[in-house]
Short mmCIF file of N, CA and C in Angstrom, two decimals:
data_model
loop_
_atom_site.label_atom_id
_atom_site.label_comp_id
_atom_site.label_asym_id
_atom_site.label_seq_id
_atom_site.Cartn_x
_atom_site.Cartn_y
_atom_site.Cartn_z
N UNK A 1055 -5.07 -13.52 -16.49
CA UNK A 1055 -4.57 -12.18 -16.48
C UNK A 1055 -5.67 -11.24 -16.99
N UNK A 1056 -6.10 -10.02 -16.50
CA UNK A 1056 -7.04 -9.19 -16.83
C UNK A 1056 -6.26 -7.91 -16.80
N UNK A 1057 -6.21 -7.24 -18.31
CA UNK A 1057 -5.62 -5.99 -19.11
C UNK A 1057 -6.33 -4.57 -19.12
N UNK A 1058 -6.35 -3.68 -18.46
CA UNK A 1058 -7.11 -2.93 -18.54
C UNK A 1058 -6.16 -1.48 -19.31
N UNK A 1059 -7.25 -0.87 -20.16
CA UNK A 1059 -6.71 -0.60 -21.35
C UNK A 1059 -7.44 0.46 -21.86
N UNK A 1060 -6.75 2.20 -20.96
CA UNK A 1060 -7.80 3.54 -21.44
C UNK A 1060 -9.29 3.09 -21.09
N UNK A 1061 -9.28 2.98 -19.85
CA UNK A 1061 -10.80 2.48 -19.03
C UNK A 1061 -11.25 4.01 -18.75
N UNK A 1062 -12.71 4.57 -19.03
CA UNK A 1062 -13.36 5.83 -18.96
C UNK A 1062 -14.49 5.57 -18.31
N UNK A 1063 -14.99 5.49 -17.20
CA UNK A 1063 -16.04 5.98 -16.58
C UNK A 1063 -16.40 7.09 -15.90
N UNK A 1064 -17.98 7.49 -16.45
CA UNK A 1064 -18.16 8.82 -16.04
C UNK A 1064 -19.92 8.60 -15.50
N UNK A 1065 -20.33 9.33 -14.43
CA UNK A 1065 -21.33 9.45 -13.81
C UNK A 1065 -22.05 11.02 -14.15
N UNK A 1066 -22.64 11.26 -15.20
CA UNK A 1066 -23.26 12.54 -15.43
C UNK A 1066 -22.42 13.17 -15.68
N UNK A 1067 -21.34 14.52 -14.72
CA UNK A 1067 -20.57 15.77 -14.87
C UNK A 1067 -19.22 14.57 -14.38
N UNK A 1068 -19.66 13.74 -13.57
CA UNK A 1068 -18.53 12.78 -12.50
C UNK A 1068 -17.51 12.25 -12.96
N UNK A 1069 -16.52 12.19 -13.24
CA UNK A 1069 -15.73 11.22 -14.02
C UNK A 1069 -15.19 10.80 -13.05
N UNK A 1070 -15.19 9.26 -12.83
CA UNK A 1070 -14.61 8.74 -11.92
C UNK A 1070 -12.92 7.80 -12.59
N UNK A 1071 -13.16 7.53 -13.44
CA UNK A 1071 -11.87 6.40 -13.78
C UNK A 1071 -11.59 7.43 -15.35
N UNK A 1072 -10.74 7.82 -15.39
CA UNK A 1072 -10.05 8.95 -17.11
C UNK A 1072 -9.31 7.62 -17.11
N UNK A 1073 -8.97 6.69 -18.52
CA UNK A 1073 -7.71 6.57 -19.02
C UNK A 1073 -7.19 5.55 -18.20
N UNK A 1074 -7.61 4.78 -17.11
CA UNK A 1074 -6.76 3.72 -16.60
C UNK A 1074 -6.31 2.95 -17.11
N UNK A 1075 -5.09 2.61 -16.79
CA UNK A 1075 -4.63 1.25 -17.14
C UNK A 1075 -3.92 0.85 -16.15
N UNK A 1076 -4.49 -0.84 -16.42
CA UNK A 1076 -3.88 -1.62 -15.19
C UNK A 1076 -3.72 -3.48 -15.62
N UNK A 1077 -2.73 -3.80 -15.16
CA UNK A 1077 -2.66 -5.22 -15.13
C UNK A 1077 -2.87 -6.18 -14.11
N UNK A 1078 -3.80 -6.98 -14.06
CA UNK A 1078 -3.83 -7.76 -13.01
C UNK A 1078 -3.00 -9.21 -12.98
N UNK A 1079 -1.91 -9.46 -12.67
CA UNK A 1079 -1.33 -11.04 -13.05
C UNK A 1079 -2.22 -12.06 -12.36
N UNK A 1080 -2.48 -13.32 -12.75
CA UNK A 1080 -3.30 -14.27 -12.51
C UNK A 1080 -2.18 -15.74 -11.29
N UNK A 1081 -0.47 -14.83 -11.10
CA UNK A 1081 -0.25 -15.55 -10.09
C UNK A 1081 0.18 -15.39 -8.92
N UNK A 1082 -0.87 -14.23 -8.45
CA UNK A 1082 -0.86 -13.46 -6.95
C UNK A 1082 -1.71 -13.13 -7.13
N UNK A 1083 -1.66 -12.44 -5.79
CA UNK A 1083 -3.00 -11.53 -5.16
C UNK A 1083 -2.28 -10.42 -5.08
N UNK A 1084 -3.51 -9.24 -6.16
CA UNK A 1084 -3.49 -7.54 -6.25
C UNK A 1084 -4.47 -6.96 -5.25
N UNK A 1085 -4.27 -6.17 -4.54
CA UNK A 1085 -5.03 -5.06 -4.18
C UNK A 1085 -5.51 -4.27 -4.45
N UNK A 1086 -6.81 -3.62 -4.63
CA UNK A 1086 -6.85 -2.07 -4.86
C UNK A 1086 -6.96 -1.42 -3.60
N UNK A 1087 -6.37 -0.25 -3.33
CA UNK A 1087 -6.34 0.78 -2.30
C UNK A 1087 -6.77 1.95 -2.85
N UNK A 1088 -7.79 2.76 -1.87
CA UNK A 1088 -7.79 4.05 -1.82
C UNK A 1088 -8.46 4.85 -1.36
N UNK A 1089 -8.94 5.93 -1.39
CA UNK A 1089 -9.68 6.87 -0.38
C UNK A 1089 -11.18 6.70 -0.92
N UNK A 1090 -12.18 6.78 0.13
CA UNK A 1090 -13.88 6.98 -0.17
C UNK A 1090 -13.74 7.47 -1.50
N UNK A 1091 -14.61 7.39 -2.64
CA UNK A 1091 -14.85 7.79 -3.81
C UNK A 1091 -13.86 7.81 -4.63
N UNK A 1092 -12.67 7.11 -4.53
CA UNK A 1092 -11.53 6.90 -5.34
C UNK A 1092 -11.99 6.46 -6.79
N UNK A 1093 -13.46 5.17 -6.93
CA UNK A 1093 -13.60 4.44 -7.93
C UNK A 1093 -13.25 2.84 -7.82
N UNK A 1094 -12.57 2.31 -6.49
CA UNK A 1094 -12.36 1.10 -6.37
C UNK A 1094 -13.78 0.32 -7.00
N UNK A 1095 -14.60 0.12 -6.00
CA UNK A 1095 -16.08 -0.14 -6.84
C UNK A 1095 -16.66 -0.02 -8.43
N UNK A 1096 -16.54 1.00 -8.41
CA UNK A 1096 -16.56 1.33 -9.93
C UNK A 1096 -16.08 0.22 -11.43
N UNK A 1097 -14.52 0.43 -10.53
CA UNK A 1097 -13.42 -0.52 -10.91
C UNK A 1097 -13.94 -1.80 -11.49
N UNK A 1098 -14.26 -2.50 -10.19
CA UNK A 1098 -14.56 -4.01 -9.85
C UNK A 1098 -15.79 -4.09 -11.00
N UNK A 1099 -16.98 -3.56 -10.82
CA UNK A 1099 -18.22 -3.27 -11.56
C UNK A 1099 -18.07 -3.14 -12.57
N UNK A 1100 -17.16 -2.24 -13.59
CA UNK A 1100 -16.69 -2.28 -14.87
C UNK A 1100 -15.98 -3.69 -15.20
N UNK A 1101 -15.05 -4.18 -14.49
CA UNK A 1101 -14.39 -5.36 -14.79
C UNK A 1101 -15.73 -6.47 -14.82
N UNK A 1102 -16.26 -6.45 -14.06
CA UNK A 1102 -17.19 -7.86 -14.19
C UNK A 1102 -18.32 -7.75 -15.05
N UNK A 1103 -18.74 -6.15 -15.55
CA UNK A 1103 -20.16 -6.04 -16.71
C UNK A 1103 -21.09 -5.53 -16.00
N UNK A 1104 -20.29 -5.33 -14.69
CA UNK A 1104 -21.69 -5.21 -13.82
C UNK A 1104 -22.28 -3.61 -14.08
N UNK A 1105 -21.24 -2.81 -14.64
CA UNK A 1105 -21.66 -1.44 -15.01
C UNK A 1105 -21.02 -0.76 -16.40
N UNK A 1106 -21.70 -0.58 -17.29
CA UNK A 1106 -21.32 -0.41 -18.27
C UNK A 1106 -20.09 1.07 -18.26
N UNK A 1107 -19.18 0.84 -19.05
CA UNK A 1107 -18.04 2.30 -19.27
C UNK A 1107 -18.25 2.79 -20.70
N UNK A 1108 -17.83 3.45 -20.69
CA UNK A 1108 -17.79 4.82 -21.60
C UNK A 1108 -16.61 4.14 -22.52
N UNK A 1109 -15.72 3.94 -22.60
CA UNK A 1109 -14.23 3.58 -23.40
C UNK A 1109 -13.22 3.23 -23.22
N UNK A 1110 -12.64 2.05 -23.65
CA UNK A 1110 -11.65 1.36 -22.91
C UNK A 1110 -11.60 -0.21 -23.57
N UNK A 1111 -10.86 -0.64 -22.93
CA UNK A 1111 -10.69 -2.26 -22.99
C UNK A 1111 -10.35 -2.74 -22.20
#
C-alpha cells in the first residue's frame, strides 16, 4: 500500500501537485487519469525518488 500524505510539488512559479493525498491499495490496479500537464508524471517521479518534492509524505 503506498500513502500519500500533503504531497507539494512546485517547478519555479509552477505548482504542479498543492496538498495531495492519495491511497494506492496493493490489491488492484489504480489508475491515474488526466489532462496534458495535470502532474500524472510528476506524480509517479515523486513516488519513486525519482524527483525530489517540496512537502509531504
Amino acid at each position: 500500500m503506498i500513502k500519500i500524505f500533503q504531497l507539494k510539488k512546485s517547478y519555479e512559479d509552477n505548482t504542479v501537485l498543492n496538498d495531495l493525498n492519495m491511497t494506492f491499495n496493493s490489491n488492484g490496479v489504480d489508475i491515474i487519469v488526466g489532462i496534458n500537464g495535470s502532474g500524472k508524471t510528476t506524480l509517479l517521479n515523486c513516488i519513486s525518488d525519482i524527483t525530489p518534492f517540496e512537502s509531504g509524505t
